[in-house]
Coordinates of C-alpha atoms and ligand atoms in Angstrom, one line a residue:
X1 CA 4.4 -20.8 -3.7
X2 CA 6.3 -18.6 -1.3
X3 CA 4.1 -15.9 0.3
X4 CA 5.4 -12.4 -1.1
X5 CA 6.8 -9.8 1.6
X6 CA 4.0 -7.8 2.1
X7 CA 4.6 -4.5 2.9
X8 CA 1.9 -1.4 3.9
X9 CA 2.4 2.1 3.5
X10 CA 0.6 5.0 3.9
X11 CA 0.3 8.8 5.1
X12 CA -1.9 9.7 7.7
X13 CA -2.9 12.9 9.5
X14 CA -2.3 13.3 13.3
X15 CA -6.1 12.6 14.1
X16 CA -5.3 9.2 11.6
X17 CA -7.2 10.1 8.4
X18 CA -6.2 9.1 4.7
X19 CA -7.7 12.0 3.3
X20 CA -11.0 14.2 3.5
X21 CA -14.3 13.6 3.4
X22 CA -14.1 15.3 -0.2
X23 CA -13.0 13.9 -3.1
X24 CA -10.3 16.5 -3.9
X25 CA -7.1 14.7 -3.6
X26 CA -5.3 15.8 0.1
X27 CA -1.3 15.9 -0.1
X28 CA 0.1 14.3 3.1
X29 CA 3.5 13.9 2.4
X30 CA 6.4 16.1 1.4
X31 CA 9.5 16.1 -1.6
X32 CA 11.6 14.1 0.3
X33 CA 9.2 11.2 1.8
X34 CA 7.4 10.9 -1.8
X35 CA 11.0 10.2 -3.0
X36 CA 11.2 7.6 -0.1
X37 CA 8.1 5.9 -1.2
X38 CA 9.4 5.8 -4.9
X39 CA 12.4 3.9 -3.6
X40 CA 10.1 1.5 -1.8
X41 CA 7.8 1.0 -5.0
X42 CA 11.3 0.5 -7.2
X43 CA 11.8 -2.6 -4.9
X44 CA 8.8 -4.2 -5.3
X45 CA 7.0 -6.4 -7.8
X46 CA 4.0 -5.3 -7.3
X47 CA 1.8 -2.5 -5.8
X48 CA -1.9 -2.9 -4.6
X49 CA -5.0 -0.5 -3.5
X50 CA -8.2 -0.6 -3.2
X51 CA -11.0 0.1 -5.9
X52 CA -11.8 2.9 -4.0
X53 CA -8.3 4.4 -4.1
X54 CA -8.3 3.9 -7.9
X55 CA -11.9 6.0 -8.3
X56 CA -10.7 8.9 -5.6
X57 CA -7.3 9.5 -6.4
X58 CA -6.8 7.9 -10.0
X59 CA -3.1 6.9 -9.2
X60 CA -0.9 6.1 -11.6
X61 CA 1.4 4.0 -9.1
X62 CA 4.4 4.1 -11.0
X63 CA 8.2 4.4 -10.1
X64 CA 9.0 8.0 -10.9
X65 CA 12.4 8.4 -11.0
X66 CA 14.5 7.9 -14.4
X67 CA 17.2 6.4 -12.8
X68 CA 15.4 3.6 -10.7
X69 CA 13.3 2.8 -13.4
X70 CA 16.5 2.2 -15.8
X71 CA 18.2 0.0 -12.8
X72 CA 15.1 -2.1 -12.8
X73 CA 15.3 -2.6 -16.7
X74 CA 18.8 -3.3 -16.3
X75 CA 17.9 -5.7 -14.1
X76 CA 15.6 -7.5 -16.1
X77 CA 12.3 -6.5 -14.5
X78 CA 9.6 -4.1 -15.8
X79 CA 10.4 -0.3 -15.4
X80 CA 7.8 -0.1 -12.5
X81 CA 5.8 -2.9 -10.5
X82 CA 2.6 -4.7 -11.7
X83 CA -0.2 -3.1 -10.6
X84 CA -3.0 -4.8 -8.5
X85 CA -6.4 -4.0 -7.3
X86 CA -9.5 -5.4 -6.2
X87 CA -13.1 -4.9 -6.5
X88 CA -16.4 -6.4 -5.7
X89 CA -18.8 -4.0 -7.8
X90 CA -16.2 -3.6 -10.9
X91 CA -16.8 0.2 -10.7
X92 CA -13.8 1.1 -12.6
X93 CA -12.8 2.9 -15.6
X94 CA -10.6 1.7 -18.1
X95 CA -9.6 5.2 -18.7
X96 CA -8.3 5.3 -15.3
X97 CA -4.3 6.0 -14.7
X98 CA -4.1 2.9 -12.8
X99 CA -4.8 1.0 -16.3
X100 CA -2.4 3.0 -18.5
X101 CA 1.3 2.5 -19.1
X102 CA 1.1 -0.3 -21.4
X103 CA 4.4 -1.7 -20.5
X104 CA 3.1 -2.8 -16.8
X105 CA 1.0 -5.6 -16.4
X106 CA -2.3 -4.6 -14.5
X107 CA -4.3 -7.3 -12.2
X108 CA -7.8 -6.6 -10.8
X109 CA -8.9 -9.2 -8.5
X110 CA -12.8 -9.8 -7.8
X111 CA -15.2 -12.5 -7.1
X112 CA -15.4 -15.5 -9.4
X113 CA -19.1 -14.5 -10.0
X114 CA -18.2 -11.3 -11.2
X115 CA -15.2 -12.0 -13.4
X116 CA -16.7 -12.6 -17.0
X117 CA -18.3 -9.2 -16.6
X118 CA -15.5 -7.3 -15.2
X119 CA -13.1 -8.7 -18.1
X120 CA -15.6 -7.6 -20.7
X121 CA -15.8 -4.1 -19.5
X122 CA -12.0 -3.6 -18.9
X123 CA -11.0 -5.4 -22.3
X124 CA -7.4 -5.3 -22.6
X125 CA -6.7 -2.9 -20.0
X126 CA -6.1 -5.8 -17.2
X127 CA -6.0 -9.1 -16.6
X128 CA -9.5 -9.9 -14.1
X129 CA -8.9 -12.9 -11.9
X130 CA -11.9 -14.3 -9.8
X131 CA -11.1 -15.7 -6.7
X132 CA -13.8 -17.3 -4.7
X133 CA -17.4 -16.2 -3.5
X134 CA -15.7 -13.6 -1.9
X135 CA -12.4 -12.2 -2.2
X136 CA -9.8 -12.8 0.6
X137 CA -6.5 -11.2 0.8
X138 CA -4.9 -14.6 1.2
X139 CA -6.0 -15.6 -1.9
X140 CA -4.8 -12.6 -3.5
X141 CA -1.4 -13.0 -1.9
X142 CA -1.0 -16.8 -2.8
X143 CA -2.1 -15.8 -6.4
X144 CA 0.5 -13.3 -6.4
X145 CA 3.2 -15.9 -5.2
X146 CA 2.2 -18.2 -7.9
X147 CA 3.0 -15.6 -10.5
X148 CA 5.9 -14.7 -9.0
X149 CA 5.7 -11.7 -6.8
X150 CA 8.1 -11.8 -3.8
X151 CA 7.5 -8.5 -2.7
X152 CA 4.1 -6.6 -2.4
X153 CA 3.6 -3.2 -1.4
X154 CA -0.1 -2.1 -0.5
X155 CA -0.6 1.6 -0.7
X156 CA -4.0 1.5 0.5
X157 CA -6.6 2.8 1.2
X158 CA -8.0 1.8 4.8
X159 CA -10.2 -1.1 4.1
X160 CA -7.1 -2.7 2.4
X161 CA -4.9 -2.2 5.3
X162 CA -7.6 -3.4 7.6
X163 CA -7.8 -6.6 5.7
X164 CA -4.1 -7.3 5.4
X165 CA -3.6 -6.5 9.2
X166 CA -6.6 -8.6 10.4
X167 CA -6.0 -11.5 8.5
X168 CA -2.0 -11.3 9.5
X169 CA -0.8 -11.2 6.1
X170 CA 1.3 -7.9 6.4
X171 CA 4.8 -8.4 7.4
X172 CA 5.9 -4.7 7.8
X173 CA 4.1 -1.1 8.2
X174 CA 5.5 1.9 7.0
X175 CA 3.4 4.8 8.5
X176 CA 3.8 8.3 7.8
X177 CA 2.3 11.2 10.2
X178 CA 1.3 14.7 8.5
X179 CA 1.3 17.4 10.6
X180 CA -1.9 18.4 10.6
X181 CA -5.4 17.2 11.6
X182 CA -8.4 16.6 9.5
X183 CA -11.3 16.5 11.5
X184 CA -14.1 14.8 9.3
X185 CA -15.6 12.1 10.8
X186 CA -16.5 11.1 7.5
X187 CA -13.3 10.7 5.9
X188 CA -11.5 8.0 5.4
X189 CA -9.2 6.2 8.3
X190 CA -5.9 4.6 8.3
X191 CA -7.9 1.5 9.1
X192 CA -11.4 0.7 9.9
X193 CA -12.9 -1.0 13.0
X194 CA -11.9 -4.8 13.4
X195 CA -9.9 -7.5 15.6
X196 CA -6.4 -6.7 15.2
X197 CA -3.5 -8.8 16.1
X198 CA -2.0 -6.1 18.1
X199 CA -3.5 -5.2 21.0
X200 CA -2.4 -3.5 24.2
X201 CA -1.1 -7.0 25.7
X202 CA 0.2 -7.8 22.2
X203 CA 2.3 -4.9 21.2
X204 CA 3.7 -4.3 17.6
X205 CA 7.6 -4.1 17.1
X206 CA 8.2 -0.5 16.8
X207 CA 11.8 -1.2 14.4
X208 CA 12.3 2.7 13.6
X209 CA 11.3 6.1 13.5
X210 CA 12.2 8.7 11.2
X211 CA 11.4 12.5 11.0
X212 CA 11.6 13.4 7.0
X213 CA 11.1 17.1 6.8
X214 CA 7.9 18.0 8.7
X215 CA 6.7 14.0 8.6
X216 CA 7.5 11.6 10.8
X217 CA 7.9 7.9 9.5
X218 CA 7.2 4.9 12.0
X219 CA 8.4 1.6 10.9
X220 CA 6.9 -1.4 12.7
X221 CA 7.9 -5.0 12.2
X222 CA 4.3 -7.0 12.1
X223 CA 5.5 -10.7 11.6
X224 CA 8.7 -12.4 12.2
X225 CA 9.6 -12.4 8.7
X226 CA 10.5 -8.3 8.9
X227 CA 13.5 -8.0 7.1
X228 CA 15.0 -4.4 8.6
X229 CA 16.2 -3.6 5.0
X230 CA 17.8 -0.4 5.3
X231 CA 15.8 2.6 4.2
X232 CA 17.2 5.2 2.0
X233 CA 19.0 8.1 3.9
X234 CA 17.0 10.8 2.3
X235 CA 17.9 14.6 2.6
X236 CA 16.1 16.4 5.7
X237 CA 15.9 13.4 7.9
X238 CA 17.0 12.4 11.4
X239 CA 16.6 8.5 12.4
X240 CA 15.9 6.9 15.6
X241 CA 16.1 3.4 17.3
X242 CA 13.3 1.6 18.4
X243 CA 14.2 2.3 22.2
X244 CA 14.1 6.1 21.7
X245 CA 10.6 6.2 21.7
X246 CA 9.7 4.8 24.8
X247 CA 9.1 6.9 27.4
X248 CA 11.6 6.6 30.2
X249 CA 10.6 4.3 33.2
Ligands
NAP1 N1 -3.0 8.7 2.6 C1 -2.4 7.6 1.9 O1 -1.5 7.6 2.2 C2 -3.5 7.1 1.1 C3 -3.0 5.9 0.5 C4 -4.4 5.3 -0.2 C5 -5.6 5.9 0.1 N2 -5.9 6.9 0.5 C6 -7.3 7.6 0.3 O2 -7.9 6.4 1.0 C7 -9.6 6.3 0.4 C8 -9.8 5.5 0.0 O3 -9.5 4.5 1.2 P1 -11.0 3.6 1.5 O4 -10.6 2.5 2.8 O5 -12.2 4.0 1.1 O6 -11.0 2.4 0.3 P2 -9.9 1.3 -0.6 O7 -9.4 0.2 0.5 O8 -8.8 2.0 -1.4 O9 -10.8 0.6 -1.4 C9 -12.1 0.3 -1.0 C10 -12.8 -0.9 -2.4 O10 -11.8 -1.9 -2.8 C11 -12.5 -3.1 -3.1 N3 -12.3 -4.0 -1.8 C12 -11.4 -4.1 -0.8 N4 -11.6 -5.0 -0.4 C13 -12.2 -5.8 -1.0 C14 -12.3 -7.1 -1.0 N5 -12.0 -8.5 0.3 N6 -13.1 -7.8 -2.2 C15 -13.8 -7.5 -3.2 N7 -13.5 -5.7 -3.0 C16 -12.7 -5.3 -2.3 C17 -14.0 -2.6 -2.7 O11 -14.2 -1.9 -4.1 P3 -15.8 -2.2 -4.6 O12 -16.3 -1.0 -4.2 O13 -15.6 -1.2 -6.3 O14 -16.5 -3.2 -4.4 C18 -14.1 -1.7 -1.9 O15 -14.8 -0.5 -1.9 C19 -9.3 7.6 -0.7 O16 -9.6 8.7 -0.2 C20 -7.9 7.7 -1.0 O17 -7.6 8.9 -1.3 C21 -5.1 7.6 1.3

């Protein structure tokens, strides 16, 4: 099995929140940046989010650009990547947008003990995969690799990002900073508490920074598999190489 290349992608407020406390959806980014994310999706074999994001955001997780969808089809791929989520409770509605779009495969990972119950509840909406007593992201990534996934994009939320970073399964992080504060202590954060491999004495490598209209994209190399694939230029953007953000000595 070849472990998929894992790219974490998210947008957060200046104070590190992914969303507000209340379930109303908060728009973090702008049109040019959504287009960048759409390109990342189009380049991926699978897109993963946590079950809480499925419940709160009800995302479709599809490639939006018709041109990109056609180009995937021309390459013999599905029009949009496989959709992946993970749950312990199984609290997922088969009516959620995640389960729409018949042309795209949906995978739901859960503990082995709940797999039968969740499969019965979701019916034909998804393939349910039980992996061990508790689901580890390592097991998910191994199984995705066995299914031919070579490039996995993880789009949050924070509970998911935390596990991928703490377990050293992430190869790249594309983090967007939106120009506002949330300031609500109960709101979900980009990551939760954890023993992170990147500390003050082991710093992650900033590979690129880029202004995209009113947001900033920070691109970190989190493993030596970081592929440095160039990002679409996008409109309204200005890029800087890693060194330019460092304070001058
Ligand atoms: N700004 C952004 O870019 C962005 C991106 C994505 C999400 N968000 C926001 O982030 C918020 C959600 O983030 P979150 O951290 O609260 O949740 P999350 O990471 O989306 O999902 C957490 C849920 O996923 C399931 N899960 C995760 N790891 C698991 C494991 N190892 N085993 C079994 N189940 C597992 C559990 O579902 P069950 O409870 O079903 O067991 C858990 O409650 C939402 O408000 C969303 O809008 C923002």
